[in-house]
Structures are given as structure tokens and as C-alpha cells.
Amino acid sequence: MSDHAVLHVKGRILVGPEEVRDDLWIVDGRISYDRPAGARDVRTVVGWALPGLVDAHCHVGLGPHGPVPEDVAEKQALTDREAGTLLIRDAGSPSDTRWTDDREDLPKIIRAGRHIARTRRYIRGYAHEIEPDHLVAYVAQEARRGDGWVKLVGDWIDRELGDLAALWPREALDAAIAEAHRLGARVTAHCFSADSLPDLVGAGIDCVEHATGLTEDLIPLFVEHGVAIVPTLVNIATFPQLAAGGDDKFPRWSAHMRRLHERRYDTVRSAYDAGIPVYVGTDAGGTLPHGLVAAEVAELVTAGIPPVEALAATTWKARTWLGRPGLEEGAPADLVVYASDPRADVRVLADPQRVVLNGRVTA
Ligand SMILES: [Zn+2]
């Protein structure tokens, strides 16, 4: 598109869940609600427009065995883009993906540095594996390396115990989360079980990933501290398969994973009903494929979240939470156009008609 070409999006522009406009113009990659005077080269796209979708738990540059080469990371990001994901909160990556910031054709990434776990207490090749004495130093390092987030592994299987168990003592978490906040970074943690949650929340954590262990008695604590959750239901769907692999050596762990899976929809619905902010995340990149954002939104609806709220969790609310604009005047033109109203049926997200990133139609 030349500098003077104008893209006209016509139809229903969903600026907010209730705020709808009929026309949007894109001039020099930015959104305008005023028809540009004297525009000659105008291309029109018709449909229902949403802000570029947010995947708040996605890993670019990560594969099943750890870091992947740049060309693989690029394919991951392009797959997300084709699915309409234009803003990613990268929930931990062992690769330096900073080079994507210079690529106008790739989704924008908000990084959390590299996962921080305890020695031999996470998937091999993913995390900095350290002991609690070093937690503050590593959190400070990753806070400086990331884009305002730090990712901890909060719990994982303890092979001696044969079950999920918390990784960090409370004192280490108090000091580390305070240090992240001092450096202007928010902190999130991978948590499957319930027992890691009280200490993380008490220490001031901002968000919990998966949160399958969020039982009724812990929900008020999350509400009181304003802790958000990113359930990643498309990942939790793999728990029975993981559990089957552990039956011989770790039967207690397997049974625990099956229980967490069985009540996953009740967990998410109860959290939502209590007022805990819930955001869309797919956990793509380790073992899951990229591009599952529509499937995750559909899963949140299956869990009982109203469709418009499930949409907000990947659009308006998610962008506000991450400090990025939506379809505001002057914002970068990152949007997705659909054939019908996604508020009426979120399944339309699986079939974007047009994806527009930085004002360019990419698909
Ligand atoms: Zn993850």
C-alpha cells in the first residue's frame, strides 16, 4: 500500500462491547474516524471489525525441547497472525525474540523474559533453574529483559513426593515480587495445584496462569488482591493424556491432574462469577500449536462465560489490562474483520475474513 492509499473498513466497527461505529479509515497505518479529505486510492473492506485479538499466554521462540531457530519462531508468529492474534503476552521464552519488534508484519509481543523455575522442577530446556536464594536476582534480570512482566513457575511435580508441589518459600516470593514491582514489572506464575496459590497471592502476584487449583475457598483471596487468571483451557484439555503417562510412576500426580481437569469449567465459571478478571491465553509454543485463540474463546464460553465477556477477554479488556490501545482514534490499525457478529456467536473467530496489522491487510 502506498503512503497515500487509504483503507476503509465499512460495516460494524466494535470499538467496545456496546460502542459500534459504521466506518473506520486507516491512513498511514493508523485509525481515523474522519474520512480523509481528498483520498483517491481507497480500498474498502466490509464486515464486523474487532481489535486485533490478544493471546495473553503464548510462547514465541519456544518448542517442545526449548529454544527454536528464528525461522521457526517466525512461522509461529505468522500462524498466530493468520488466526487474528495481533498482540501476544509471551509468558516466558528461552529465545531472544526482540528482532520481531522491527517487523511490522508480525504480531506485537509483550515479553516476560525467560521462565524462572527451581532446579529440575520444570520442563527441561525452558527455564532458568535456580534455588530460592537467587530468586530476587533472577527476577530483577528478567524484569529488565522483558516488557513489563516476569514469569515464575509456581508449582510442578515433586518426584519424591509423587505429586504437584509449590516451588518457592514465602519469604523468597515476598522479596522477589517486591523487587519486580520496584522495577515496574508485573509478575505471573504457572500454577496447576491449589497449594502454591496462597503464598503467591499473599506475596503480591498480579496474575496466575492455568489456575486449575483455584478452589472456592481461595477465590475470595484472588478477588481481594485483584489477581487475574489466564486459564488456557485448550492446554488443560491435554491433562488426561499427561495423566495417563504418569499412571505407573506417579499415580498420585496422575489422579490430581485428572481431578483438576474434571472441574476445569466449574473453576473458571466460579472465578468469573466472583469477579476475578479472566483473560484468553492458549499456551501455544511448548507442545501446543499456535493459532488456537478462537478455540480458547469457545472454551471460555463452554465454561459458562457470556460470549461478549469471552470476547472482551481477548479484545477490549485484554488490551486495557496490557496497556495497549484498541480501536481508538490514532491507534495503530491492528484489527480483524469477520463475516458476522462475533458477539452473537464467538465461533466466527475461527474464520477471519481480513486481518489488518499496522494498517496492512495480511490475510
Ligand atoms: Zn506456558
mmCIF file of C-alpha atoms and ligand atoms in Angstrom:
data_model
loop_
_atom_site.group_PDB
_atom_site.id
_atom_site.type_symbol
_atom_site.label_atom_id
_atom_site.label_comp_id
_atom_site.label_asym_id
_atom_site.label_seq_id
_atom_site.Cartn_x
_atom_site.Cartn_y
_atom_site.Cartn_z
ATOM 1 C CA MET A 1 0.000 0.000 0.000
ATOM 2 C CA SER A 2 1.444 3.405 -0.916
ATOM 3 C CA ASP A 3 1.655 6.133 1.701
ATOM 4 C CA HIS A 4 -1.422 7.816 0.290
ATOM 5 C CA ALA A 5 -3.597 4.741 -0.044
ATOM 6 C CA VAL A 6 -6.493 4.605 2.386
ATOM 7 C CA LEU A 7 -8.236 1.526 3.715
ATOM 8 C CA HIS A 8 -11.916 1.987 4.514
ATOM 9 C CA VAL A 9 -13.453 -0.558 6.882
ATOM 10 C CA LYS A 10 -17.199 -0.411 6.495
ATOM 11 C CA GLY A 11 -19.853 -2.284 8.403
ATOM 12 C CA ARG A 12 -19.917 -2.650 12.169
ATOM 13 C CA ILE A 13 -16.784 -1.463 13.969
ATOM 14 C CA LEU A 14 -16.856 -2.892 17.510
ATOM 15 C CA VAL A 15 -14.910 -0.148 19.288
ATOM 16 C CA GLY A 16 -16.244 -1.552 22.557
ATOM 17 C CA PRO A 17 -18.758 -4.237 23.512
ATOM 18 C CA GLU A 18 -21.546 -1.643 23.190
ATOM 19 C CA GLU A 19 -19.828 1.098 21.195
ATOM 20 C CA VAL A 20 -20.340 0.430 17.493
ATOM 21 C CA ARG A 21 -19.407 2.644 14.562
ATOM 22 C CA ASP A 22 -20.191 2.251 10.860
ATOM 23 C CA ASP A 23 -16.926 3.374 9.275
ATOM 24 C CA LEU A 24 -13.225 3.390 10.085
ATOM 25 C CA TRP A 25 -10.415 4.716 7.901
ATOM 26 C CA ILE A 26 -6.787 3.703 8.006
ATOM 27 C CA VAL A 27 -4.304 6.354 6.995
ATOM 28 C CA ASP A 28 -0.541 5.775 7.252
ATOM 29 C CA GLY A 29 -1.190 2.667 9.365
ATOM 30 C CA ARG A 30 -3.321 4.470 11.952
ATOM 31 C CA ILE A 31 -7.030 4.529 12.762
ATOM 32 C CA SER A 32 -9.174 7.554 11.946
ATOM 33 C CA TYR A 33 -12.907 8.050 12.294
ATOM 34 C CA ASP A 34 -12.870 11.066 9.975
ATOM 35 C CA ARG A 35 -12.978 10.348 6.263
ATOM 36 C CA PRO A 36 -9.658 11.678 4.977
ATOM 37 C CA ALA A 37 -10.164 14.674 2.707
ATOM 38 C CA GLY A 38 -9.139 14.198 -0.905
ATOM 39 C CA ALA A 39 -8.362 10.474 -0.580
ATOM 40 C CA ARG A 40 -8.206 8.970 -4.076
ATOM 41 C CA ASP A 41 -6.852 5.459 -3.684
ATOM 42 C CA VAL A 42 -9.454 3.954 -1.310
ATOM 43 C CA ARG A 43 -9.859 0.225 -0.778
ATOM 44 C CA THR A 44 -12.942 -0.933 1.116
ATOM 45 C CA VAL A 45 -13.279 -3.930 3.428
ATOM 46 C CA VAL A 46 -16.756 -4.873 4.650
ATOM 47 C CA GLY A 47 -17.678 -6.758 7.811
ATOM 48 C CA TRP A 48 -17.615 -6.845 11.595
ATOM 49 C CA ALA A 49 -14.337 -5.446 12.954
ATOM 50 C CA LEU A 50 -12.741 -6.268 16.301
ATOM 51 C CA PRO A 51 -9.450 -5.003 17.753
ATOM 52 C CA GLY A 52 -6.607 -7.438 16.950
ATOM 53 C CA LEU A 53 -7.060 -10.426 19.253
ATOM 54 C CA VAL A 54 -4.871 -10.848 22.333
ATOM 55 C CA ASP A 55 -3.299 -14.174 23.270
ATOM 56 C CA ALA A 56 -2.215 -13.487 26.835
ATOM 57 C CA HIS A 57 -0.352 -16.780 27.227
ATOM 58 C CA CYS A 58 1.642 -17.696 24.168
ATOM 59 C CA HIS A 59 5.300 -18.640 23.678
ATOM 60 C CA VAL A 60 7.130 -17.466 20.569
ATOM 61 C CA GLY A 61 10.597 -18.921 20.147
ATOM 62 C CA LEU A 62 9.807 -21.986 22.268
ATOM 63 C CA GLY A 63 9.380 -25.577 21.069
ATOM 64 C CA PRO A 64 8.899 -28.932 22.807
ATOM 65 C CA HIS A 65 12.585 -29.097 23.754
ATOM 66 C CA GLY A 66 13.351 -25.436 24.448
ATOM 67 C CA PRO A 67 14.513 -22.612 22.181
ATOM 68 C CA VAL A 68 13.824 -22.835 18.421
ATOM 69 C CA PRO A 69 15.598 -21.127 15.483
ATOM 70 C CA GLU A 70 14.381 -17.751 14.215
ATOM 71 C CA ASP A 71 12.673 -19.177 11.133
ATOM 72 C CA VAL A 72 10.560 -21.461 13.355
ATOM 73 C CA ALA A 73 9.711 -18.577 15.711
ATOM 74 C CA GLU A 74 8.713 -16.526 12.655
ATOM 75 C CA LYS A 75 6.341 -19.296 11.491
ATOM 76 C CA GLN A 76 4.813 -19.438 14.993
ATOM 77 C CA ALA A 77 4.166 -15.689 14.956
ATOM 78 C CA LEU A 78 2.722 -15.820 11.419
ATOM 79 C CA THR A 79 0.362 -18.658 12.412
ATOM 80 C CA ASP A 80 -0.887 -16.544 15.315
ATOM 81 C CA ARG A 81 -1.322 -13.579 12.973
ATOM 82 C CA GLU A 82 -3.395 -15.579 10.486
ATOM 83 C CA ALA A 83 -5.668 -16.601 13.386
ATOM 84 C CA GLY A 84 -6.210 -12.909 14.192
ATOM 85 C CA THR A 85 -3.862 -12.735 17.204
ATOM 86 C CA LEU A 86 -2.090 -9.396 16.821
ATOM 87 C CA LEU A 87 -0.964 -8.874 20.422
ATOM 88 C CA ILE A 88 0.834 -11.574 22.384
ATOM 89 C CA ARG A 89 1.836 -11.633 26.014
ATOM 90 C CA ASP A 90 4.725 -14.050 25.751
ATOM 91 C CA ALA A 91 4.543 -15.996 29.013
ATOM 92 C CA GLY A 92 8.218 -16.980 29.001
ATOM 93 C CA SER A 93 10.655 -17.820 26.222
ATOM 94 C CA PRO A 94 14.254 -19.058 26.281
ATOM 95 C CA SER A 95 14.832 -17.345 22.884
ATOM 96 C CA ASP A 96 15.628 -13.696 22.346
ATOM 97 C CA THR A 97 12.739 -12.654 20.091
ATOM 98 C CA ARG A 98 13.498 -8.938 20.254
ATOM 99 C CA TRP A 99 14.144 -8.969 16.469
ATOM 100 C CA THR A 100 10.378 -9.281 15.878
ATOM 101 C CA ASP A 101 9.939 -5.708 17.162
ATOM 102 C CA ASP A 102 11.381 -4.438 13.853
ATOM 103 C CA ARG A 103 8.918 -6.494 11.827
ATOM 104 C CA GLU A 104 5.722 -4.551 11.056
ATOM 105 C CA ASP A 105 4.227 -7.757 9.620
ATOM 106 C CA LEU A 106 4.454 -9.764 12.863
ATOM 107 C CA PRO A 107 2.173 -9.604 15.927
ATOM 108 C CA LYS A 108 3.305 -7.272 18.704
ATOM 109 C CA ILE A 109 4.865 -9.134 21.630
ATOM 110 C CA ILE A 110 4.897 -8.201 25.325
ATOM 111 C CA ARG A 111 7.640 -10.363 26.803
ATOM 112 C CA ALA A 112 8.069 -11.879 30.257
ATOM 113 C CA GLY A 113 11.719 -12.829 29.784
ATOM 114 C CA ARG A 114 12.545 -16.473 30.437
ATOM 115 C CA HIS A 115 10.636 -18.731 32.846
ATOM 116 C CA ILE A 116 12.174 -18.926 36.330
ATOM 117 C CA ALA A 117 11.897 -22.364 37.969
ATOM 118 C CA ARG A 118 13.641 -24.364 40.627
ATOM 119 C CA THR A 119 16.370 -26.887 39.817
ATOM 120 C CA ARG A 120 14.865 -29.879 37.937
ATOM 121 C CA ARG A 121 11.357 -28.631 38.668
ATOM 122 C CA TYR A 122 10.078 -27.756 35.200
ATOM 123 C CA ILE A 123 10.199 -28.933 31.584
ATOM 124 C CA ARG A 124 13.853 -29.362 30.620
ATOM 125 C CA GLY A 125 15.343 -26.612 28.447
ATOM 126 C CA TYR A 126 12.689 -23.974 29.197
ATOM 127 C CA ALA A 127 13.576 -22.146 32.398
ATOM 128 C CA HIS A 128 16.374 -20.641 34.410
ATOM 129 C CA GLU A 129 16.587 -23.363 37.055
ATOM 130 C CA ILE A 130 17.728 -21.823 40.342
ATOM 131 C CA GLU A 131 17.387 -22.060 44.110
ATOM 132 C CA PRO A 132 15.376 -19.607 46.273
ATOM 133 C CA ASP A 133 18.480 -17.635 47.365
ATOM 134 C CA HIS A 134 18.848 -16.438 43.768
ATOM 135 C CA LEU A 135 15.215 -15.685 43.053
ATOM 136 C CA VAL A 136 15.418 -11.921 43.612
ATOM 137 C CA ALA A 137 18.442 -11.572 41.311
ATOM 138 C CA TYR A 138 16.849 -13.606 38.510
ATOM 139 C CA VAL A 139 13.534 -11.801 38.811
ATOM 140 C CA ALA A 140 15.375 -8.467 38.525
ATOM 141 C CA GLN A 141 17.289 -9.729 35.478
ATOM 142 C CA GLU A 142 14.175 -10.968 33.666
ATOM 143 C CA ALA A 143 12.206 -7.838 34.625
ATOM 144 C CA ARG A 144 14.878 -5.797 32.830
ATOM 145 C CA ARG A 145 14.871 -8.203 29.857
ATOM 146 C CA GLY A 146 11.104 -8.335 29.431
ATOM 147 C CA ASP A 147 8.391 -5.843 28.580
ATOM 148 C CA GLY A 148 6.806 -5.369 31.979
ATOM 149 C CA TRP A 149 6.197 -8.974 33.046
ATOM 150 C CA VAL A 150 8.135 -11.728 34.822
ATOM 151 C CA LYS A 151 7.127 -15.403 34.663
ATOM 152 C CA LEU A 152 7.632 -17.772 37.581
ATOM 153 C CA VAL A 153 6.898 -21.459 37.714
ATOM 154 C CA GLY A 154 4.785 -21.666 40.868
ATOM 155 C CA ASP A 155 4.331 -25.421 41.125
ATOM 156 C CA TRP A 156 5.405 -28.605 39.370
ATOM 157 C CA ILE A 157 5.691 -32.293 40.148
ATOM 158 C CA ASP A 158 7.959 -33.117 43.088
ATOM 159 C CA ARG A 159 9.210 -36.572 42.089
ATOM 160 C CA GLU A 160 9.999 -37.592 45.681
ATOM 161 C CA LEU A 161 6.514 -36.632 46.794
ATOM 162 C CA GLY A 162 4.946 -38.015 43.611
ATOM 163 C CA ASP A 163 2.564 -35.068 43.355
ATOM 164 C CA LEU A 164 2.378 -31.403 42.415
ATOM 165 C CA ALA A 165 4.042 -29.152 44.981
ATOM 166 C CA ALA A 166 4.880 -25.458 45.377
ATOM 167 C CA LEU A 167 8.383 -24.393 44.276
ATOM 168 C CA TRP A 168 9.161 -21.356 46.417
ATOM 169 C CA PRO A 169 9.120 -20.459 50.112
ATOM 170 C CA ARG A 170 7.011 -17.437 51.014
ATOM 171 C CA GLU A 171 9.974 -15.229 52.050
ATOM 172 C CA ALA A 172 11.645 -15.659 48.663
ATOM 173 C CA LEU A 173 8.394 -14.737 46.901
ATOM 174 C CA ASP A 174 7.866 -11.659 49.098
ATOM 175 C CA ALA A 175 11.297 -10.298 48.205
ATOM 176 C CA ALA A 176 11.185 -11.260 44.515
ATOM 177 C CA ILE A 177 7.728 -9.891 43.738
ATOM 178 C CA ALA A 178 8.517 -6.674 45.618
ATOM 179 C CA GLU A 179 11.672 -6.329 43.501
ATOM 180 C CA ALA A 180 9.728 -6.852 40.258
ATOM 181 C CA HIS A 181 7.203 -4.229 41.282
ATOM 182 C CA ARG A 182 10.021 -1.824 42.210
ATOM 183 C CA LEU A 183 11.345 -2.279 38.658
ATOM 184 C CA GLY A 184 7.892 -1.629 37.195
ATOM 185 C CA ALA A 185 7.182 -5.218 36.168
ATOM 186 C CA ARG A 186 4.157 -7.355 36.957
ATOM 187 C CA VAL A 187 4.584 -10.993 37.936
ATOM 188 C CA THR A 188 2.678 -14.073 36.838
ATOM 189 C CA ALA A 189 3.124 -17.733 37.718
ATOM 190 C CA HIS A 190 2.379 -21.143 36.268
ATOM 191 C CA CYS A 191 0.174 -22.924 38.848
ATOM 192 C CA PHE A 192 -1.773 -26.158 38.465
ATOM 193 C CA SER A 193 -2.452 -27.065 42.098
ATOM 194 C CA ALA A 194 -4.028 -25.152 44.968
ATOM 195 C CA ASP A 195 -1.166 -25.261 47.436
ATOM 196 C CA SER A 196 1.119 -22.724 45.717
ATOM 197 C CA LEU A 197 -1.617 -20.095 45.479
ATOM 198 C CA PRO A 198 -1.944 -18.573 48.997
ATOM 199 C CA ASP A 199 1.775 -17.697 49.202
ATOM 200 C CA LEU A 200 1.920 -16.249 45.673
ATOM 201 C CA VAL A 201 -1.178 -14.124 46.217
ATOM 202 C CA GLY A 202 -0.033 -13.100 49.687
ATOM 203 C CA ALA A 203 3.300 -12.029 48.215
ATOM 204 C CA GLY A 204 1.516 -9.752 45.730
ATOM 205 C CA ILE A 205 1.411 -11.712 42.466
ATOM 206 C CA ASP A 206 -0.509 -9.977 39.656
ATOM 207 C CA CYS A 207 -1.729 -12.947 37.630
ATOM 208 C CA VAL A 208 -1.873 -16.742 37.735
ATOM 209 C CA GLU A 209 -1.600 -18.947 34.630
ATOM 210 C CA HIS A 210 -3.819 -22.059 34.312
ATOM 211 C CA ALA A 211 -5.151 -21.625 37.884
ATOM 212 C CA THR A 212 -6.738 -25.087 37.830
ATOM 213 C CA GLY A 213 -6.265 -25.251 41.614
ATOM 214 C CA LEU A 214 -8.412 -22.196 42.274
ATOM 215 C CA THR A 215 -10.848 -23.735 44.748
ATOM 216 C CA GLU A 216 -13.907 -21.986 46.213
ATOM 217 C CA ASP A 217 -12.047 -21.162 49.430
ATOM 218 C CA LEU A 218 -9.238 -19.403 47.515
ATOM 219 C CA ILE A 219 -11.471 -17.330 45.238
ATOM 220 C CA PRO A 220 -12.114 -14.551 47.820
ATOM 221 C CA LEU A 221 -8.339 -14.154 48.253
ATOM 222 C CA PHE A 222 -7.912 -13.575 44.500
ATOM 223 C CA VAL A 223 -10.808 -11.101 44.492
ATOM 224 C CA GLU A 224 -9.397 -9.201 47.480
ATOM 225 C CA HIS A 225 -5.936 -8.889 45.864
ATOM 226 C CA GLY A 226 -7.214 -8.251 42.324
ATOM 227 C CA VAL A 227 -5.320 -11.204 40.858
ATOM 228 C CA ALA A 228 -6.207 -12.065 37.242
ATOM 229 C CA ILE A 229 -6.201 -15.567 35.747
ATOM 230 C CA VAL A 230 -5.408 -16.915 32.270
ATOM 231 C CA PRO A 231 -6.927 -20.420 32.305
ATOM 232 C CA THR A 232 -5.525 -21.794 28.981
ATOM 233 C CA LEU A 233 -8.380 -24.336 28.721
ATOM 234 C CA VAL A 234 -7.052 -25.666 25.395
ATOM 235 C CA ASN A 235 -3.945 -26.711 27.328
ATOM 236 C CA ILE A 236 -5.873 -28.098 30.306
ATOM 237 C CA ALA A 237 -7.693 -30.319 27.771
ATOM 238 C CA THR A 238 -4.416 -32.275 27.482
ATOM 239 C CA PHE A 239 -4.310 -33.166 31.226
ATOM 240 C CA PRO A 240 -5.932 -36.635 30.825
ATOM 241 C CA GLN A 241 -3.273 -37.552 28.260
ATOM 242 C CA LEU A 242 -0.497 -36.290 30.592
ATOM 243 C CA ALA A 243 -2.088 -38.160 33.499
ATOM 244 C CA ALA A 244 -2.158 -41.419 31.514
ATOM 245 C CA GLY A 245 1.604 -41.076 31.007
ATOM 246 C CA GLY A 246 2.179 -40.843 34.776
ATOM 247 C CA ASP A 247 -0.019 -43.706 35.994
ATOM 248 C CA ASP A 248 2.842 -46.170 36.548
ATOM 249 C CA LYS A 249 5.414 -43.951 38.253
ATOM 250 C CA PHE A 250 3.369 -41.115 39.756
ATOM 251 C CA PRO A 251 -0.230 -42.326 40.349
ATOM 252 C CA ARG A 252 -0.943 -39.602 42.938
ATOM 253 C CA TRP A 253 0.096 -36.909 40.476
ATOM 254 C CA SER A 254 -1.979 -38.504 37.713
ATOM 255 C CA ALA A 255 -5.080 -38.633 39.909
ATOM 256 C CA HIS A 256 -4.515 -34.999 40.906
ATOM 257 C CA MET A 257 -4.233 -33.893 37.257
ATOM 258 C CA ARG A 258 -7.462 -35.766 36.398
ATOM 259 C CA ARG A 259 -9.339 -34.045 39.254
ATOM 260 C CA LEU A 260 -8.115 -30.619 38.118
ATOM 261 C CA HIS A 261 -9.220 -31.410 34.577
ATOM 262 C CA GLU A 262 -12.652 -32.662 35.632
ATOM 263 C CA ARG A 263 -13.573 -29.472 37.430
ATOM 264 C CA ARG A 264 -11.904 -27.054 34.987
ATOM 265 C CA TYR A 265 -15.106 -25.444 33.696
ATOM 266 C CA ASP A 266 -16.537 -25.052 37.222
ATOM 267 C CA THR A 267 -13.246 -23.446 38.310
ATOM 268 C CA VAL A 268 -13.301 -20.874 35.507
ATOM 269 C CA ARG A 269 -17.016 -20.161 35.871
ATOM 270 C CA SER A 270 -16.740 -19.685 39.657
ATOM 271 C CA ALA A 271 -13.767 -17.352 39.218
ATOM 272 C CA TYR A 272 -15.630 -15.296 36.617
ATOM 273 C CA ASP A 273 -18.818 -15.156 38.722
ATOM 274 C CA ALA A 274 -16.818 -13.892 41.717
ATOM 275 C CA GLY A 275 -15.375 -11.035 39.644
ATOM 276 C CA ILE A 276 -11.860 -12.360 39.026
ATOM 277 C CA PRO A 277 -10.572 -10.976 35.692
ATOM 278 C CA VAL A 278 -10.216 -13.844 33.207
ATOM 279 C CA TYR A 279 -8.168 -13.468 30.009
ATOM 280 C CA VAL A 280 -7.665 -15.559 26.881
ATOM 281 C CA GLY A 281 -4.413 -17.497 26.600
ATOM 282 C CA THR A 282 -3.628 -20.594 24.543
ATOM 283 C CA ASP A 283 -0.214 -21.703 25.869
ATOM 284 C CA ALA A 284 0.957 -22.205 22.293
ATOM 285 C CA GLY A 285 4.612 -22.908 21.709
ATOM 286 C CA GLY A 286 5.743 -25.649 24.051
ATOM 287 C CA THR A 287 3.729 -28.637 22.953
ATOM 288 C CA LEU A 288 0.555 -26.917 21.721
ATOM 289 C CA PRO A 289 0.329 -25.472 18.198
ATOM 290 C CA HIS A 290 -0.039 -21.746 17.558
ATOM 291 C CA GLY A 291 -3.240 -20.192 16.244
ATOM 292 C CA LEU A 292 -5.714 -21.622 18.801
ATOM 293 C CA VAL A 293 -7.141 -18.308 20.005
ATOM 294 C CA ALA A 294 -10.645 -18.934 18.613
ATOM 295 C CA ALA A 295 -10.733 -22.367 20.242
ATOM 296 C CA GLU A 296 -9.804 -20.865 23.629
ATOM 297 C CA VAL A 297 -12.551 -18.218 23.403
ATOM 298 C CA ALA A 298 -15.030 -21.005 22.570
ATOM 299 C CA GLU A 299 -13.790 -22.968 25.600
ATOM 300 C CA LEU A 300 -14.416 -19.982 27.899
ATOM 301 C CA VAL A 301 -17.985 -19.830 26.573
ATOM 302 C CA THR A 302 -18.355 -23.582 27.194
ATOM 303 C CA ALA A 303 -17.196 -22.929 30.766
ATOM 304 C CA GLY A 304 -20.130 -20.544 31.164
ATOM 305 C CA ILE A 305 -18.647 -17.105 30.495
ATOM 306 C CA PRO A 306 -21.101 -14.973 28.473
ATOM 307 C CA PRO A 307 -19.958 -14.682 24.817
ATOM 308 C CA VAL A 308 -19.443 -10.916 24.903
ATOM 309 C CA GLU A 309 -17.284 -11.265 28.035
ATOM 310 C CA ALA A 310 -15.249 -14.065 26.459
ATOM 311 C CA LEU A 311 -14.683 -11.731 23.500
ATOM 312 C CA ALA A 312 -13.693 -8.885 25.836
ATOM 313 C CA ALA A 313 -11.131 -11.254 27.384
ATOM 314 C CA THR A 314 -9.280 -11.360 24.042
ATOM 315 C CA THR A 315 -10.049 -7.804 22.846
ATOM 316 C CA TRP A 316 -11.136 -4.685 24.744
ATOM 317 C CA LYS A 317 -10.456 -5.757 28.337
ATOM 318 C CA ALA A 318 -7.291 -7.658 27.500
ATOM 319 C CA ARG A 319 -5.804 -4.664 25.708
ATOM 320 C CA THR A 320 -6.624 -2.326 28.580
ATOM 321 C CA TRP A 321 -5.080 -4.797 31.037
ATOM 322 C CA LEU A 322 -1.878 -4.931 28.981
ATOM 323 C CA GLY A 323 -1.796 -1.161 28.467
ATOM 324 C CA ARG A 324 -2.296 -1.301 24.685
ATOM 325 C CA PRO A 325 -4.891 0.597 22.632
ATOM 326 C CA GLY A 326 -7.845 -0.953 20.827
ATOM 327 C CA LEU A 327 -9.728 0.759 18.013
ATOM 328 C CA GLU A 328 -9.151 4.290 19.307
ATOM 329 C CA GLU A 329 -8.593 7.282 17.023
ATOM 330 C CA GLY A 330 -4.891 7.477 16.178
ATOM 331 C CA ALA A 331 -4.038 3.959 17.401
ATOM 332 C CA PRO A 332 -2.059 1.569 15.168
ATOM 333 C CA ALA A 333 -4.574 -0.116 12.848
ATOM 334 C CA ASP A 334 -4.496 -3.661 14.236
ATOM 335 C CA LEU A 335 -7.880 -5.248 13.627
ATOM 336 C CA VAL A 336 -9.681 -8.325 12.378
ATOM 337 C CA VAL A 337 -12.781 -8.355 10.189
ATOM 338 C CA TYR A 338 -15.401 -11.117 10.340
ATOM 339 C CA ALA A 339 -18.420 -12.015 8.198
ATOM 340 C CA SER A 340 -20.921 -11.891 11.078
ATOM 341 C CA ASP A 341 -21.322 -10.515 14.605
ATOM 342 C CA PRO A 342 -18.846 -12.311 16.922
ATOM 343 C CA ARG A 343 -20.933 -11.181 19.917
ATOM 344 C CA ALA A 344 -23.773 -13.376 18.647
ATOM 345 C CA ASP A 345 -21.567 -16.427 18.082
ATOM 346 C CA VAL A 346 -17.882 -16.467 19.005
ATOM 347 C CA ARG A 347 -17.252 -19.391 16.642
ATOM 348 C CA VAL A 348 -16.932 -16.826 13.835
ATOM 349 C CA LEU A 349 -13.486 -16.007 15.294
ATOM 350 C CA ALA A 350 -12.205 -19.225 13.701
ATOM 351 C CA ASP A 351 -12.783 -17.741 10.249
ATOM 352 C CA PRO A 352 -11.372 -14.206 9.950
ATOM 353 C CA GLN A 353 -12.192 -12.549 6.617
ATOM 354 C CA ARG A 354 -9.409 -9.968 6.827
ATOM 355 C CA VAL A 355 -6.506 -9.455 9.222
ATOM 356 C CA VAL A 356 -5.083 -5.923 9.295
ATOM 357 C CA LEU A 357 -1.782 -5.295 11.104
ATOM 358 C CA ASN A 358 -0.198 -1.849 11.237
ATOM 359 C CA GLY A 359 -2.675 -0.818 8.546
ATOM 360 C CA ARG A 360 -1.698 -3.556 6.094
ATOM 361 C CA VAL A 361 -4.083 -6.309 5.054
ATOM 362 C CA THR A 362 -2.134 -9.503 5.702
ATOM 363 C CA ALA A 363 -4.813 -12.095 5.044
HETATM 364 ZN ZN ZN B 1 3.013 -21.601 29.047
#
